Amino acid sequence: MSSVQTIEVHTAPTYEVTIGVGLLRECGARLKTVLGGCRIAVAADSNVAPLYLETVCASLRDAGFAVCSYVFPAGEAHKNFTTLSAILEFLAESQLTRTDCVAALGGGVTGDMAGFAAASYLRGIRYVQLPTTLLSTVDSSVGGKTAIDLAAGKNLAGAFLQPAAVLCDTDCLRSLPAAVFADGAAEAIKTGVLSGETLFSLFEDGTLTDAPAEIIARCIRYKAGVVERDEKEQGERRKLNLGHTVGHAIEKCSGYAIPHGHAVAAGLAVMARASERLGWAEPGVSARIAACLEKNGLPTGTDYPAEALAKAALADKKRSGDSITIVVPKAIGDCELKRIPVTELLPIIAAGLGG
Ligand SMILES: NC(=O)c1ccc[n+]([C@@H]2O[C@H](COP(=O)([O-])OP(=O)(O)OC[C@H]3O[C@@H](n4cnc5c(N)ncnc54)[C@H](O)[C@@H]3O)[C@@H](O)[C@H]2O)c1
Ligand SMILES: [Zn+2]
């Protein structure tokens, strides 16, 4: 990509998402205009810290920020209360005040957890997102959802807090292992199914690596629009959970050994197959979705039985009383929220499993 693209997200408050190459090297100057002078605590995991932490800290220091950093063990298994508590203690020891800021440098795990730390420390301080995975770039860094996992399930404790700014340095995607890049492809394809043929056809006609900047910008624009219309997930925003009821169940059944993006890919394929078999979707939709997932090295099914998946899914927070809301893909660009009795979930998942 030759130039920097900027997308405004009109929430309370409005913030900018900037996409471009080399943004981490310039993050100090870019954040100075948004944050003014303050202390910044940079949170990064143990894989990302050796790659990018020094670049970020040096740029922030050069711009006049007081900088401290906290590194925690990488992986979804550490997106928990123990790590959150350690980050909060670090913020207090570093004497961050109400006017200071947290920077989440990393993937969705870092963004979710550092964001939750910022949302709860002193009842809420500012944070910025510096996403380094494709998944956090196209999805999790925008929208202000922060969370940790509990033993009972994914993202069961969290808060809404919009970031003050998001800087997506597309150079970071070069150091991603192929499987981690694919995790981001899963959320991007999900966004394509939700948004319509214009974005979805990019996955059918090319490979994701061909046009990441265009795909990234389209995904962020789509998500920003949804978040602006439904910031607190009262309605339309729930559609972004397409593939996630089964996806979260797969993650949980695997003890979080299967990464989020891979689980969402399988969950999306299962829901598309179920939707077609139950007569809700137009014929051919599920094959088109499965082909895009396969092309990007993603799974289109799971070996966990329907019973285990339904049990795990019903512990999910999307359940309310005796019903659960699922997202049904009917056509590319036409997905519907369907409220079903919890007893109907098992036969729906069963319909989506298998060839
Ligand atoms: N808040 C939201 O709206 C939202 C949306 C989607 C997903 N999520 C959450 O995001 C998480 C998944 O995010 P993820 O896939 O980014 O996982 P992740 O943060 O664990 O990153 C995946 C792996 O890649 C490594 N890594 C990160 N950047 C790298 C780089 N540039 N080069 C090399 N290695 C790098 C990480 O250390 C980690 O091992 C899940 O917890 C999911 O629930 C949140
Ligand atoms: Zn997701």
mmCIF file of N, CA and C in Angstrom, residues 43 84 87-88 91 102-104 108-121 124-129 144-148 158-163:
data_model
loop_
_atom_site.group_PDB
_atom_site.id
_atom_site.type_symbol
_atom_site.label_atom_id
_atom_site.label_comp_id
_atom_site.label_asym_id
_atom_site.label_seq_id
_atom_site.Cartn_x
_atom_site.Cartn_y
_atom_site.Cartn_z
ATOM 1 N N ALA A 43 1.170 -2.758 26.652
ATOM 2 C CA ALA A 43 1.018 -4.176 26.993
ATOM 3 C C ALA A 43 1.248 -5.000 25.735
ATOM 4 N N LEU A 84 -5.052 -10.428 33.754
ATOM 5 C CA LEU A 84 -5.703 -9.119 33.915
ATOM 6 C C LEU A 84 -5.274 -8.483 35.229
ATOM 7 N N ILE A 87 -1.803 -7.160 35.085
ATOM 8 C CA ILE A 87 -1.713 -5.898 34.326
ATOM 9 C C ILE A 87 -2.213 -4.735 35.196
ATOM 10 N N LEU A 88 -3.340 -4.960 35.891
ATOM 11 C CA LEU A 88 -3.883 -3.887 36.738
ATOM 12 C C LEU A 88 -2.886 -3.497 37.830
ATOM 13 N N LEU A 91 -0.224 -1.376 36.318
ATOM 14 C CA LEU A 91 -0.653 0.008 36.068
ATOM 15 C C LEU A 91 -0.593 0.828 37.357
ATOM 16 N N VAL A 102 -3.290 3.310 28.128
ATOM 17 C CA VAL A 102 -2.753 1.965 27.890
ATOM 18 C C VAL A 102 -2.663 1.768 26.383
ATOM 19 N N ALA A 103 -1.585 1.161 25.897
ATOM 20 C CA ALA A 103 -1.490 0.812 24.471
ATOM 21 C C ALA A 103 -1.461 -0.702 24.362
ATOM 22 N N ALA A 104 -2.391 -1.267 23.596
ATOM 23 C CA ALA A 104 -2.442 -2.718 23.386
ATOM 24 C C ALA A 104 -1.683 -3.028 22.105
ATOM 25 N N GLY A 108 -5.686 -10.055 19.077
ATOM 26 C CA GLY A 108 -6.953 -9.867 19.770
ATOM 27 C C GLY A 108 -6.887 -10.182 21.248
ATOM 28 N N VAL A 109 -6.043 -11.111 21.621
ATOM 29 C CA VAL A 109 -5.919 -11.450 23.051
ATOM 30 C C VAL A 109 -5.402 -10.231 23.813
ATOM 31 N N THR A 110 -4.359 -9.606 23.285
ATOM 32 C CA THR A 110 -3.781 -8.426 23.945
ATOM 33 C C THR A 110 -4.779 -7.276 23.954
ATOM 34 N N GLY A 111 -5.422 -7.042 22.818
ATOM 35 C CA GLY A 111 -6.381 -5.939 22.722
ATOM 36 C C GLY A 111 -7.538 -6.116 23.682
ATOM 37 N N ASP A 112 -8.087 -7.334 23.747
ATOM 38 C CA ASP A 112 -9.228 -7.587 24.625
ATOM 39 C C ASP A 112 -8.844 -7.391 26.090
ATOM 40 N N MET A 113 -7.664 -7.902 26.445
ATOM 41 C CA MET A 113 -7.284 -7.904 27.862
ATOM 42 C C MET A 113 -6.754 -6.545 28.300
ATOM 43 N N ALA A 114 -5.894 -5.929 27.491
ATOM 44 C CA ALA A 114 -5.378 -4.599 27.852
ATOM 45 C C ALA A 114 -6.524 -3.589 27.819
ATOM 46 N N GLY A 115 -7.463 -3.793 26.891
ATOM 47 C CA GLY A 115 -8.629 -2.920 26.821
ATOM 48 C C GLY A 115 -9.480 -3.046 28.079
ATOM 49 N N PHE A 116 -9.659 -4.266 28.550
ATOM 50 C CA PHE A 116 -10.447 -4.479 29.779
ATOM 51 C C PHE A 116 -9.713 -3.882 30.973
ATOM 52 N N ALA A 117 -8.389 -4.011 30.998
ATOM 53 C CA ALA A 117 -7.611 -3.396 32.086
ATOM 54 C C ALA A 117 -7.832 -1.884 32.071
ATOM 55 N N ALA A 118 -7.782 -1.271 30.877
ATOM 56 C CA ALA A 118 -7.993 0.182 30.771
ATOM 57 C C ALA A 118 -9.413 0.555 31.188
ATOM 58 N N ALA A 119 -10.383 -0.303 30.840
ATOM 59 C CA ALA A 119 -11.784 0.004 31.159
ATOM 60 C C ALA A 119 -12.054 -0.079 32.662
ATOM 61 N N SER A 120 -11.274 -0.901 33.379
ATOM 62 C CA SER A 120 -11.561 -1.076 34.801
ATOM 63 C C SER A 120 -10.587 -0.317 35.705
ATOM 64 N N TYR A 121 -9.372 -0.036 35.243
ATOM 65 C CA TYR A 121 -8.404 0.680 36.083
ATOM 66 C C TYR A 121 -8.915 2.094 36.372
ATOM 67 N N GLY A 124 -11.765 3.406 34.522
ATOM 68 C CA GLY A 124 -11.704 3.695 33.082
ATOM 69 C C GLY A 124 -10.705 4.773 32.712
ATOM 70 N N ILE A 125 -9.623 4.365 32.027
ATOM 71 C CA ILE A 125 -8.701 5.340 31.437
ATOM 72 C C ILE A 125 -8.656 5.071 29.929
ATOM 73 N N ARG A 126 -7.961 5.917 29.199
ATOM 74 C CA ARG A 126 -7.945 5.768 27.734
ATOM 75 C C ARG A 126 -7.052 4.594 27.303
ATOM 76 N N TYR A 127 -7.360 4.022 26.138
ATOM 77 C CA TYR A 127 -6.429 3.046 25.564
ATOM 78 C C TYR A 127 -6.399 3.202 24.054
ATOM 79 N N VAL A 128 -5.290 2.759 23.479
ATOM 80 C CA VAL A 128 -5.163 2.754 22.025
ATOM 81 C C VAL A 128 -4.831 1.339 21.582
ATOM 82 N N GLN A 129 -5.229 1.025 20.363
ATOM 83 C CA GLN A 129 -4.988 -0.314 19.816
ATOM 84 C C GLN A 129 -3.904 -0.236 18.741
ATOM 85 N N GLY A 144 -14.606 -1.521 20.415
ATOM 86 C CA GLY A 144 -14.648 -1.280 21.848
ATOM 87 C C GLY A 144 -15.109 -2.423 22.728
ATOM 88 N N LYS A 145 -15.136 -3.647 22.195
ATOM 89 C CA LYS A 145 -15.456 -4.779 23.066
ATOM 90 C C LYS A 145 -14.166 -5.265 23.707
ATOM 91 N N THR A 146 -14.145 -5.354 25.026
ATOM 92 C CA THR A 146 -12.973 -5.875 25.722
ATOM 93 C C THR A 146 -13.432 -7.023 26.603
ATOM 94 N N ALA A 147 -12.552 -7.970 26.888
ATOM 95 C CA ALA A 147 -13.010 -9.121 27.677
ATOM 96 C C ALA A 147 -11.867 -10.031 28.094
ATOM 97 N N ILE A 148 -12.159 -10.861 29.089
ATOM 98 C CA ILE A 148 -11.323 -12.028 29.395
ATOM 99 C C ILE A 148 -12.233 -13.258 29.391
ATOM 100 N N GLY A 158 -16.203 -8.609 30.849
ATOM 101 C CA GLY A 158 -15.626 -7.592 29.974
ATOM 102 C C GLY A 158 -16.370 -6.282 30.092
ATOM 103 N N ALA A 159 -16.035 -5.367 29.203
ATOM 104 C CA ALA A 159 -16.650 -4.043 29.230
ATOM 105 C C ALA A 159 -16.616 -3.470 27.819
ATOM 106 N N PHE A 160 -17.481 -2.497 27.584
ATOM 107 C CA PHE A 160 -17.391 -1.726 26.342
ATOM 108 C C PHE A 160 -16.558 -0.488 26.622
ATOM 109 N N LEU A 161 -15.493 -0.306 25.871
ATOM 110 C CA LEU A 161 -14.734 0.951 25.932
ATOM 111 C C LEU A 161 -14.107 1.175 24.564
ATOM 112 N N GLN A 162 -14.532 2.239 23.908
ATOM 113 C CA GLN A 162 -13.968 2.518 22.586
ATOM 114 C C GLN A 162 -12.527 3.006 22.736
ATOM 115 N N PRO A 163 -11.616 2.565 21.855
ATOM 116 C CA PRO A 163 -10.246 3.071 21.935
ATOM 117 C C PRO A 163 -10.172 4.541 21.522
#
